Each structure stands twice: as C-alpha cells, then as structure tokens.
Short mmCIF file of N, CA and C in Angstrom, two decimals:
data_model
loop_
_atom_site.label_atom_id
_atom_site.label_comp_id
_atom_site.label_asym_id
_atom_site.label_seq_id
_atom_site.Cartn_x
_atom_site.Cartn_y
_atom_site.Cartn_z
N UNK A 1 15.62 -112.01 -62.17
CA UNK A 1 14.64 -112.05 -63.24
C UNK A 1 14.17 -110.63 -63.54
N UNK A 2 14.35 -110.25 -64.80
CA UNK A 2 13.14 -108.94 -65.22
C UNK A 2 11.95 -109.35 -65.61
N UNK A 3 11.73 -108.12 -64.94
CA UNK A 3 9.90 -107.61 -65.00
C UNK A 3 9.61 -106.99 -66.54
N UNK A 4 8.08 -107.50 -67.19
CA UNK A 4 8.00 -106.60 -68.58
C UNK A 4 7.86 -104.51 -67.94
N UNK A 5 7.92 -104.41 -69.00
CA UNK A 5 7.64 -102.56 -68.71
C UNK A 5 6.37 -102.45 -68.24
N UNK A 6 6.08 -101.32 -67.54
CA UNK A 6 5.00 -100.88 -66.93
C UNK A 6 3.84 -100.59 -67.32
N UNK A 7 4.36 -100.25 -68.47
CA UNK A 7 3.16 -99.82 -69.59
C UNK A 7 2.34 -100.83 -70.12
N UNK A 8 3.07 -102.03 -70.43
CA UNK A 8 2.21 -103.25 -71.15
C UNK A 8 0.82 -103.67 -70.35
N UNK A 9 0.99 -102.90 -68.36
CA UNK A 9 -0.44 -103.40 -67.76
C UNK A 9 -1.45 -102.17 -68.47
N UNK A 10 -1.14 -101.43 -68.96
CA UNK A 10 -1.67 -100.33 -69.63
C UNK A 10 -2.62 -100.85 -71.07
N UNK A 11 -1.43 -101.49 -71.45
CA UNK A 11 -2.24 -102.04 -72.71
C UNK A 11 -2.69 -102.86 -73.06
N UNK A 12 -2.38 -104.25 -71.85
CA UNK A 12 -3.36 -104.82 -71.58
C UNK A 12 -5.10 -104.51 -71.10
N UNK A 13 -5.11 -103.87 -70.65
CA UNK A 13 -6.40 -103.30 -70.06
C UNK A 13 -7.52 -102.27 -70.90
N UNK A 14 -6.09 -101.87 -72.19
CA UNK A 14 -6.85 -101.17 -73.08
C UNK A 14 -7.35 -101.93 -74.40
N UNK A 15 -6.93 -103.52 -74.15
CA UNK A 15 -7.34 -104.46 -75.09
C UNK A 15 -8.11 -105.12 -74.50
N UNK A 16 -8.51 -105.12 -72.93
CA UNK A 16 -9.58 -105.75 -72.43
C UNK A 16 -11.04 -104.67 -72.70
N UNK A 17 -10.72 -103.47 -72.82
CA UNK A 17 -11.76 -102.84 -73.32
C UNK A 17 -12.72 -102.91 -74.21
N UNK A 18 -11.60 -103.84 -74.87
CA UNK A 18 -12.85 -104.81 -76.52
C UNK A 18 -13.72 -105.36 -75.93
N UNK A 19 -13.30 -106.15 -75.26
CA UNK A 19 -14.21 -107.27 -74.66
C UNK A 19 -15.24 -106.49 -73.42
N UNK A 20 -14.67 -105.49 -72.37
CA UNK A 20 -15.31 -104.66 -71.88
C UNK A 20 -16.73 -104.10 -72.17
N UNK A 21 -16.33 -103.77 -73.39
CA UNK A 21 -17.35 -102.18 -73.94
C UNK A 21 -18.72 -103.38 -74.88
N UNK A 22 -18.34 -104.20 -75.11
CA UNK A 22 -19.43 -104.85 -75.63
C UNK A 22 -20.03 -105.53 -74.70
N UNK A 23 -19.55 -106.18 -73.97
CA UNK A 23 -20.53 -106.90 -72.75
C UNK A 23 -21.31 -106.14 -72.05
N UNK A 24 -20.89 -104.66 -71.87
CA UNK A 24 -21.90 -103.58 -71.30
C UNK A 24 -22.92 -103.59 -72.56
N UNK A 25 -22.60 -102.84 -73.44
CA UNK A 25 -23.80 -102.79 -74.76
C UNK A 25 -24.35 -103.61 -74.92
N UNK A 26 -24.26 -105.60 -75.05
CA UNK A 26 -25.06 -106.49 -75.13
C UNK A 26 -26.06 -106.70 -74.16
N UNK A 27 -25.65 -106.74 -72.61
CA UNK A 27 -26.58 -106.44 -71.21
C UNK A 27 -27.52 -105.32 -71.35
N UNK A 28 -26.86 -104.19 -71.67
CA UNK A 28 -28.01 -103.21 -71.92
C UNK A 28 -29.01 -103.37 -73.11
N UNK A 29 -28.51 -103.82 -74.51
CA UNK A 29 -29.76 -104.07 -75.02
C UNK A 29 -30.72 -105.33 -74.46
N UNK A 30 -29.92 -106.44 -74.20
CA UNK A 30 -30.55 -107.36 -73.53
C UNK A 30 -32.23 -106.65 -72.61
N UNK A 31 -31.49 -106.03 -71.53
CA UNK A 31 -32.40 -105.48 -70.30
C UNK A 31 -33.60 -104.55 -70.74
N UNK A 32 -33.29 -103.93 -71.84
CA UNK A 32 -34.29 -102.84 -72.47
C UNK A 32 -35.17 -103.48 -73.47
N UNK A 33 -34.95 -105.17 -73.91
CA UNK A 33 -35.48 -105.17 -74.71
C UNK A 33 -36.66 -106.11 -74.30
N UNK A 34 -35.88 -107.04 -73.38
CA UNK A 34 -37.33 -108.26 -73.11
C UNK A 34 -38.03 -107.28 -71.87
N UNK A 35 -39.43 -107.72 -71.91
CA UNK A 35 -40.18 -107.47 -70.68
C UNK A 35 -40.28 -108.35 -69.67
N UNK A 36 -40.71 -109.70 -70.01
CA UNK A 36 -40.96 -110.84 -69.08
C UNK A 36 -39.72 -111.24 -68.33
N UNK A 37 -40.10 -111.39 -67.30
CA UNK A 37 -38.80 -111.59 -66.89
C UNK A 37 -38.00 -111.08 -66.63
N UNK A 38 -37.67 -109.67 -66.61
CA UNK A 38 -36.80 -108.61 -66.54
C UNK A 38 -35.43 -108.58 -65.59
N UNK A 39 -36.11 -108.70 -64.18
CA UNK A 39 -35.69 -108.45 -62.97
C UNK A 39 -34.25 -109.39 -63.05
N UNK A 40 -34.81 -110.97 -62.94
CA UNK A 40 -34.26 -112.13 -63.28
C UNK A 40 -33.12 -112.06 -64.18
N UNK A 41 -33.33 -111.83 -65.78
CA UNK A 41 -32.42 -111.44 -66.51
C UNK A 41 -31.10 -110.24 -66.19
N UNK A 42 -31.92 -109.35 -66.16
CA UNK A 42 -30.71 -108.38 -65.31
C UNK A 42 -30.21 -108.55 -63.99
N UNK A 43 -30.67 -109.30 -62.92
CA UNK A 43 -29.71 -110.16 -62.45
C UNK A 43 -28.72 -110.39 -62.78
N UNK A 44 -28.89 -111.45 -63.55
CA UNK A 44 -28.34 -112.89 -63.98
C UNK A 44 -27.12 -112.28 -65.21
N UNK A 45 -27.37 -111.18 -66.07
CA UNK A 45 -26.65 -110.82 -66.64
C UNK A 45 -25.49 -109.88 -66.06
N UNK A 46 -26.39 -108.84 -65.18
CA UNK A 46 -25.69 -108.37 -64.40
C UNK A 46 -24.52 -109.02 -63.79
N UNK A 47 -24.48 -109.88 -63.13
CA UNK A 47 -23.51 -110.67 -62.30
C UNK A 47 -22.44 -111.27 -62.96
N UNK A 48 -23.17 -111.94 -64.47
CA UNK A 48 -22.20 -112.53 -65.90
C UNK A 48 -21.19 -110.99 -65.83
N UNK A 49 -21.61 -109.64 -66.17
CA UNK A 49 -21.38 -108.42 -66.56
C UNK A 49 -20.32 -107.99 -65.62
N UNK A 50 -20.39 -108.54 -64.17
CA UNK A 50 -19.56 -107.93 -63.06
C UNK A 50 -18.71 -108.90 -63.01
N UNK A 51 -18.77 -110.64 -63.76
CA UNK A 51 -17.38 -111.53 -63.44
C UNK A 51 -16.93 -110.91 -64.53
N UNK A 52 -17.28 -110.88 -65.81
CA UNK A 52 -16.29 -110.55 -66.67
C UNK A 52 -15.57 -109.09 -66.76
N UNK A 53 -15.88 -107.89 -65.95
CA UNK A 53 -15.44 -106.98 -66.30
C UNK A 53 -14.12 -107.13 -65.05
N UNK A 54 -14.93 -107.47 -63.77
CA UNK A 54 -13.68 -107.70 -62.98
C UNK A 54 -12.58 -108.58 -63.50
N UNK A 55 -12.95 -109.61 -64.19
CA UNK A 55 -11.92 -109.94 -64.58
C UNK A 55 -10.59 -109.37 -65.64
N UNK A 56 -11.69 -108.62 -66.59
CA UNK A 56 -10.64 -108.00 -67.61
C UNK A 56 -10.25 -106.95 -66.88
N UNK A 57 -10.38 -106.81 -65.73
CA UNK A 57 -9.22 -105.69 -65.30
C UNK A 57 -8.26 -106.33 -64.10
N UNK A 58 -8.37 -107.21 -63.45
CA UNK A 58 -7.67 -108.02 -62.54
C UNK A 58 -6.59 -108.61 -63.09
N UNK A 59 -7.07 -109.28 -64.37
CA UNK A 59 -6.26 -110.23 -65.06
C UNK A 59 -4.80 -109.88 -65.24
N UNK A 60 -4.66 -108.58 -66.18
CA UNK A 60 -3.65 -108.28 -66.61
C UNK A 60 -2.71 -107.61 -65.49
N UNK A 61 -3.31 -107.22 -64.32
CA UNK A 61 -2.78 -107.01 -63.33
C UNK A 61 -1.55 -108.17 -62.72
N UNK A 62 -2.42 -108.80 -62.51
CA UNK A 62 -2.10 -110.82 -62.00
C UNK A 62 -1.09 -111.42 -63.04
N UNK A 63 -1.21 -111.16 -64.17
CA UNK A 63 -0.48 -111.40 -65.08
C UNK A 63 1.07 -110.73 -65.23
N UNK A 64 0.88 -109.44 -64.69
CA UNK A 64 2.02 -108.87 -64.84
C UNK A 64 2.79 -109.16 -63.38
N UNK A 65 2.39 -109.07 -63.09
CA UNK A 65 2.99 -109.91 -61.29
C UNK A 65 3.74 -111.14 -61.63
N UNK A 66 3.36 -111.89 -61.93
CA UNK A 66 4.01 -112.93 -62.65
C UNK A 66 4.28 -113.29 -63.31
N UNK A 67 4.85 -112.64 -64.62
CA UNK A 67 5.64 -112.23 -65.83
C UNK A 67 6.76 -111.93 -65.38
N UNK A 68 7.54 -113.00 -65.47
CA UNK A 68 9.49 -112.41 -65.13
C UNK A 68 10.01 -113.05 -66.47
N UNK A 69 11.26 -112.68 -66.76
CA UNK A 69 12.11 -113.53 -67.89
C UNK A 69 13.49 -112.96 -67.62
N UNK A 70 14.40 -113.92 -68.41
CA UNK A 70 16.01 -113.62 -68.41
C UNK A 70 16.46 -114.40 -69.28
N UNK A 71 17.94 -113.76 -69.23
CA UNK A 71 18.55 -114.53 -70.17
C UNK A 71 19.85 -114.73 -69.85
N UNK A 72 20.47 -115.47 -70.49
CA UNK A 72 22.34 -115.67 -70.58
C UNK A 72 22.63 -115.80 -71.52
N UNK A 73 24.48 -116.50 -71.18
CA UNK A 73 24.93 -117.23 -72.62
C UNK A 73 24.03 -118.24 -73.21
N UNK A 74 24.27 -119.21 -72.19
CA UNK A 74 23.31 -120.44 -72.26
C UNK A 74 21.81 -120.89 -72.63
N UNK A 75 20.61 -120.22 -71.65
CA UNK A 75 19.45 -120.33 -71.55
C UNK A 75 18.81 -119.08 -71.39
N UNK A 76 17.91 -119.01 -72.03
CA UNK A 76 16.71 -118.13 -71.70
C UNK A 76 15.13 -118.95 -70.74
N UNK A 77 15.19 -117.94 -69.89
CA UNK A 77 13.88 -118.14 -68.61
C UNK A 77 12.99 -117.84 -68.90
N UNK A 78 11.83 -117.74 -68.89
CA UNK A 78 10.35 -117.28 -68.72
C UNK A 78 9.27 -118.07 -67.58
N UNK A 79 8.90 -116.96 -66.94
CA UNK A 79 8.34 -117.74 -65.51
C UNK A 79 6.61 -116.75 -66.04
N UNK A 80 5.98 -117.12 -66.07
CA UNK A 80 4.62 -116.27 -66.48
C UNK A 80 3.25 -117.69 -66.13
N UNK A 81 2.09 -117.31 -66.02
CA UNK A 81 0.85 -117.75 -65.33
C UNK A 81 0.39 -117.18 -63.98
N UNK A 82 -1.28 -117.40 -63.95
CA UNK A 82 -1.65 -116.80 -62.73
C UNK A 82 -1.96 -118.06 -61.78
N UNK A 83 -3.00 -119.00 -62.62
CA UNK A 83 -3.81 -120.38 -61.66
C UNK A 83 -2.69 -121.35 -62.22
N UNK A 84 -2.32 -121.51 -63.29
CA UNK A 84 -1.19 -122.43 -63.91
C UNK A 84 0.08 -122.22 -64.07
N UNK A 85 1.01 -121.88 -63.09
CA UNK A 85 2.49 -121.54 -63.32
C UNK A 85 3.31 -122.19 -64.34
N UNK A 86 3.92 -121.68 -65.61
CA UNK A 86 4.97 -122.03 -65.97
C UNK A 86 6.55 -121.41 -65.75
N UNK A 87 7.19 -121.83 -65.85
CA UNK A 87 8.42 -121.93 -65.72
C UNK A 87 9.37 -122.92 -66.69
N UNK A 88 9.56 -121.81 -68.23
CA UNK A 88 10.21 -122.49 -69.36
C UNK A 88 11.67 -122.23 -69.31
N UNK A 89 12.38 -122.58 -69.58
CA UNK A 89 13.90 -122.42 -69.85
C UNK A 89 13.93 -123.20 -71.47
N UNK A 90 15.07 -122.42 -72.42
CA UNK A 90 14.85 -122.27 -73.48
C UNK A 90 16.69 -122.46 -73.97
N UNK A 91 17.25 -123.71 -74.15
CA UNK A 91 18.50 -123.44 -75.21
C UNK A 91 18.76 -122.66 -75.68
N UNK A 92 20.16 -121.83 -75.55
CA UNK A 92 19.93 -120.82 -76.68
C UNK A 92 20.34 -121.51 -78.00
N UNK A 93 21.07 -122.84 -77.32
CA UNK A 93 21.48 -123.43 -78.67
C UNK A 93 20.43 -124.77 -79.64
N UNK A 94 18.95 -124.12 -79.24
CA UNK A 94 18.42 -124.61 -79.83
C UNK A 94 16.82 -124.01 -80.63
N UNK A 95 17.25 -122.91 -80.44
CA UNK A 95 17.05 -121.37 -81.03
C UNK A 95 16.85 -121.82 -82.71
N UNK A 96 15.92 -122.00 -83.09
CA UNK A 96 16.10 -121.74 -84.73
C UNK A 96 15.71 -120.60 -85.52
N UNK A 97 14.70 -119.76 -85.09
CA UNK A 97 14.31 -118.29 -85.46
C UNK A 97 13.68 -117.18 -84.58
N UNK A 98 14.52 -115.89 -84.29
CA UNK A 98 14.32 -114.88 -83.57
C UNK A 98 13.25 -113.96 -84.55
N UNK A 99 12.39 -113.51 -84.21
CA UNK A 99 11.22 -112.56 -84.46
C UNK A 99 11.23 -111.08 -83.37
N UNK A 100 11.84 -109.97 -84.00
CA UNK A 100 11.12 -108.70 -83.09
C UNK A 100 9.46 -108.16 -84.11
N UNK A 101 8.86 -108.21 -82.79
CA UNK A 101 7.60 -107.81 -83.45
C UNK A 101 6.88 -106.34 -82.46
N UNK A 102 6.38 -105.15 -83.01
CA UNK A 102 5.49 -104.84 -82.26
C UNK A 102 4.42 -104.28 -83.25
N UNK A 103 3.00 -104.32 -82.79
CA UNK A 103 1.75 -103.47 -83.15
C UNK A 103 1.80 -102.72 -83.18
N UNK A 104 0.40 -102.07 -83.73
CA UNK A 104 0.18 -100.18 -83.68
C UNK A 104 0.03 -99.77 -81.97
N UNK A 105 -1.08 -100.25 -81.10
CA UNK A 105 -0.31 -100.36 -79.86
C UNK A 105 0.98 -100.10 -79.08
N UNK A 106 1.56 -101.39 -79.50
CA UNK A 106 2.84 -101.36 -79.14
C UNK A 106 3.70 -100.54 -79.70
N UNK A 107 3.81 -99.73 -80.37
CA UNK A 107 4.60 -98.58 -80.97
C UNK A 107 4.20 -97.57 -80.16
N UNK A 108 2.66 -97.18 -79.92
CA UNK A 108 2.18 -96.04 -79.16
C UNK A 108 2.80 -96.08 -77.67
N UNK A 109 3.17 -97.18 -77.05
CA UNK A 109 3.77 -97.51 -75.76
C UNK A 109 4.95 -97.30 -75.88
N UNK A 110 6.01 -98.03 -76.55
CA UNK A 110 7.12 -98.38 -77.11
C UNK A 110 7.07 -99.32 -76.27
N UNK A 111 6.52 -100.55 -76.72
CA UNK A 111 6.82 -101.84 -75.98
C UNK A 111 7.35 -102.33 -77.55
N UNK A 112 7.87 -103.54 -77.42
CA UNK A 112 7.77 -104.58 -78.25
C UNK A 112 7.79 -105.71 -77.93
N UNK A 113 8.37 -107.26 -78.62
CA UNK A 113 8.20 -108.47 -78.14
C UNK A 113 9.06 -109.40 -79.13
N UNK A 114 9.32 -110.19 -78.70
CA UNK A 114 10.27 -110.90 -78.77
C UNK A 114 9.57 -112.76 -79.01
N UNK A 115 9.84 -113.19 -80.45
CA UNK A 115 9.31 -114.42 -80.63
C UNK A 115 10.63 -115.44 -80.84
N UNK A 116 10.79 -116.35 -79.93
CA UNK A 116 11.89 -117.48 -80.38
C UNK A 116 11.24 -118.85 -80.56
N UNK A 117 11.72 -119.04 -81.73
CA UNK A 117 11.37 -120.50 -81.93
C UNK A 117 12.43 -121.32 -82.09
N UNK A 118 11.82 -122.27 -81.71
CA UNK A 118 12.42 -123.81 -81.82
C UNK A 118 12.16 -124.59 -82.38
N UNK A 119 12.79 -126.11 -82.42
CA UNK A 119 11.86 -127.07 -83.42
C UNK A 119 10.56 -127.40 -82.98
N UNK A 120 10.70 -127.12 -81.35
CA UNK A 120 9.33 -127.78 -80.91
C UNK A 120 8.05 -127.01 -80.83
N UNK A 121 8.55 -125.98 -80.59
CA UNK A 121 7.47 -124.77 -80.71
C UNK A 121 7.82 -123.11 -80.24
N UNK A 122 6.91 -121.86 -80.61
CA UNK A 122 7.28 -121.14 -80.31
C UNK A 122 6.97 -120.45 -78.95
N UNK A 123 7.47 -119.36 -78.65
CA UNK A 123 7.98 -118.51 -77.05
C UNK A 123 7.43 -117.48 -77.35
N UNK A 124 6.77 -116.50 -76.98
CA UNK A 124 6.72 -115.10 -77.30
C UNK A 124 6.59 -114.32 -75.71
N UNK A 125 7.41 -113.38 -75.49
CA UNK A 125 8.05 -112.29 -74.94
C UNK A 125 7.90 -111.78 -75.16
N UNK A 126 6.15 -110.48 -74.44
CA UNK A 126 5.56 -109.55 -75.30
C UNK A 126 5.25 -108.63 -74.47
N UNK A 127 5.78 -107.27 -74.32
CA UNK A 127 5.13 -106.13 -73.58
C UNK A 127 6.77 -105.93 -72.92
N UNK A 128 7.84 -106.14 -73.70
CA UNK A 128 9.38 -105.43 -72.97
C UNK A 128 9.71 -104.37 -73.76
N UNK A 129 10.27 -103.41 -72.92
CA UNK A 129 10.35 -102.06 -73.57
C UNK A 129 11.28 -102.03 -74.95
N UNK A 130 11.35 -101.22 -75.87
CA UNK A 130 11.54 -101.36 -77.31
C UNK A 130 13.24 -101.50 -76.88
N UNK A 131 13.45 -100.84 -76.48
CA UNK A 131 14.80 -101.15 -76.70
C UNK A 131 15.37 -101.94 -75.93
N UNK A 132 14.84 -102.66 -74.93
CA UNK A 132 15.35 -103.71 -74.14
C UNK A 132 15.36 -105.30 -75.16
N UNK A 133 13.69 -105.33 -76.07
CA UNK A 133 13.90 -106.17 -77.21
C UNK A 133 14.64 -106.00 -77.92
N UNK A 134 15.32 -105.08 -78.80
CA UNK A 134 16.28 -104.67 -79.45
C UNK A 134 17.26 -105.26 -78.84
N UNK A 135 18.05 -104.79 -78.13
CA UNK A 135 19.15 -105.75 -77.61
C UNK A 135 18.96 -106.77 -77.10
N UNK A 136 17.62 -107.44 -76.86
CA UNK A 136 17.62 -108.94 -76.20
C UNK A 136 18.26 -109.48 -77.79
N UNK A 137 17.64 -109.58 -78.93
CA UNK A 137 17.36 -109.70 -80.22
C UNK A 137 18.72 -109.88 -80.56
N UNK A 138 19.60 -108.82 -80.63
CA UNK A 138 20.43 -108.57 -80.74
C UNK A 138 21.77 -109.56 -80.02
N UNK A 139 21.72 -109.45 -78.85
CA UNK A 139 22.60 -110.57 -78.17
C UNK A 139 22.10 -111.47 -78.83
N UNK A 140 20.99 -112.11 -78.64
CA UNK A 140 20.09 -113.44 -78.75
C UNK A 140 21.02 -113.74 -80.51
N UNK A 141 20.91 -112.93 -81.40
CA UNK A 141 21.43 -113.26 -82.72
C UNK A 141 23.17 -113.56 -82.59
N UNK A 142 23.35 -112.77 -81.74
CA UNK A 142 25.00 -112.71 -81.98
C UNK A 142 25.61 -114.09 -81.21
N UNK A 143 25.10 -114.37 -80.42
CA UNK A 143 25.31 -116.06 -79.86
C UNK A 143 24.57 -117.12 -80.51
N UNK A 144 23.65 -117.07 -81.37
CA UNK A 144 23.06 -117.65 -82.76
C UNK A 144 24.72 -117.90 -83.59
N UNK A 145 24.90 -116.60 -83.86
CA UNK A 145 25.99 -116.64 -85.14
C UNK A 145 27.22 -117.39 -84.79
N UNK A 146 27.40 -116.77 -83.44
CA UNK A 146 28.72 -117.74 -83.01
C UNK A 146 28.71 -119.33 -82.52
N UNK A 147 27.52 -119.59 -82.56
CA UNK A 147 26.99 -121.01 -82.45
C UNK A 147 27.24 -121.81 -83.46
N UNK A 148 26.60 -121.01 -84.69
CA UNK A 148 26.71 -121.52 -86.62
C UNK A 148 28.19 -121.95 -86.75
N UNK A 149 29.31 -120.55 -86.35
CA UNK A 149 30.30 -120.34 -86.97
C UNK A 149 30.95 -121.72 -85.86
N UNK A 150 30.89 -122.08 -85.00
CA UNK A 150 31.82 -123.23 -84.45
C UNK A 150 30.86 -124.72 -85.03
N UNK A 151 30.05 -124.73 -85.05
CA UNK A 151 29.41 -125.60 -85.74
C UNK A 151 29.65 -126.47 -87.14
N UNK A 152 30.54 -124.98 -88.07
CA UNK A 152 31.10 -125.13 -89.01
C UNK A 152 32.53 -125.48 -88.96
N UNK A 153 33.11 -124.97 -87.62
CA UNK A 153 34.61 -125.63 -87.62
C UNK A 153 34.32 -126.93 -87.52
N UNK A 154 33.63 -127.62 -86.87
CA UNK A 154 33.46 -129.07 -86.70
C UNK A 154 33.19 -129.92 -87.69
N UNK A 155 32.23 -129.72 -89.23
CA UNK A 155 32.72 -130.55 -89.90
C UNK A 155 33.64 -129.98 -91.19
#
C-alpha cells in the first residue's frame, strides 16, 4: 500500500488553523468581556480551547497514519479512518468518471487528488504528490479506454 506525500500532514494542519485561530480569538473575547463569573468561564472555555486545538493538530497526524491506497489492473484500495476504519476496494471496471483536482494550497505543496466515481458514489484521493496523481489518472484512464474499446467488440 502507498502512503499520501508528506506534505499533505502540512496542509492539513495549516487548514486546521482556520478553525485554530478563531477558537483562540472567541475565548479571548469571551474572558475579557464578562465579569461575573469569570474564573468558571475561562475554565470551562479554556478546556473546550485545549480539546479542540489538540485535536486539530493530532488529527491530521492520525489521519495520515492511516491513509494507505493502491491500485492495479483490476481494483483500486483505499484503507483511511482513525476511530472508524474503512477499507474500500473500487472496480476499475466500474469507474464512470476520473477527476484530477488540486487547490491554491495544493499547488503551493504540489499535492493533488484524485476523484473516482461510480454509479454509487464518489472516492476522493487527496494529498498524493502531483505527479503520482498524474499518472494514477493516467493509467486509471487508459484501462477505462481499453475497457470501452472491448465492450464495443461485444455488441
């Protein structure tokens, strides 16, 4: 199984910063603004302030630990979750549309990601290095095409 690139725990953590940088600024106006009660509140927020920041930095850690994927002729893998393990395997011959996508982010990294859909729903494969999507994409289409083209000898 491959691992995503190294960088994506990077940019995960720099998108947990959204969520980061305001939960500090809301606690702090919070604490400066009421009197009654003070101690209590900043507590209580405090502690809200220390699950969520530990978390936005643990997470993507935990996450990338258990982020594997692969592929073949046949099937594509994805094994990803931290408390809820999945473990998808994916037809290739039931593949109906390949998507390479990356962000402004993801350009600054050179990650990109990889969306396959199916009839039943979609997959996304996000934070593999640009050119490893590129050629996933790439195979992934060219066993698409040769799928079509015998498909068509048949009727």
């Amino acid at each position: 199984m491959q691992k995503l690139d190294k960088k994506v725990r990077t940019l995960w953590l720099l998108r947990n910063m959204f969520i980061i940088i305001p939960t500090i600024i809301i606690y702090l106006l919070i604490i400066f603004s009421v009197e009654e009660y003070k101690i209590v509140l900043a507590l209580s927020f405090g502690f809200l302030a220390v699950i969520i920041i530990g978390l936005c930095i643990i997470w993507p850690i935990l996450s990338y630990r258990y982020y594997s994927y692969d592929y073949d002729d046949k099937k594509i893998y994805i094994n990803r979750g931290i408390i809820f393990q999945h473990k998808i395997v994916i037809p290739v011959r039931q593949i109906q549309d390949l998507h390479l996508y990356n962000g402004p982010f993801m350009q600054i990294f050179k990650l990109g990601g990889v969306i396959i859909s199916t009839a039943g729903s979609n997959f996304i494969l996000s934070g593999i290095n640009k050119e490893k999507a590129d050629k996933m994409l790439y195979e992934l289409e060219e066993r698409l095409e040769s799928r079509l083209d015998s498909d068509e000898e048949v009727y």
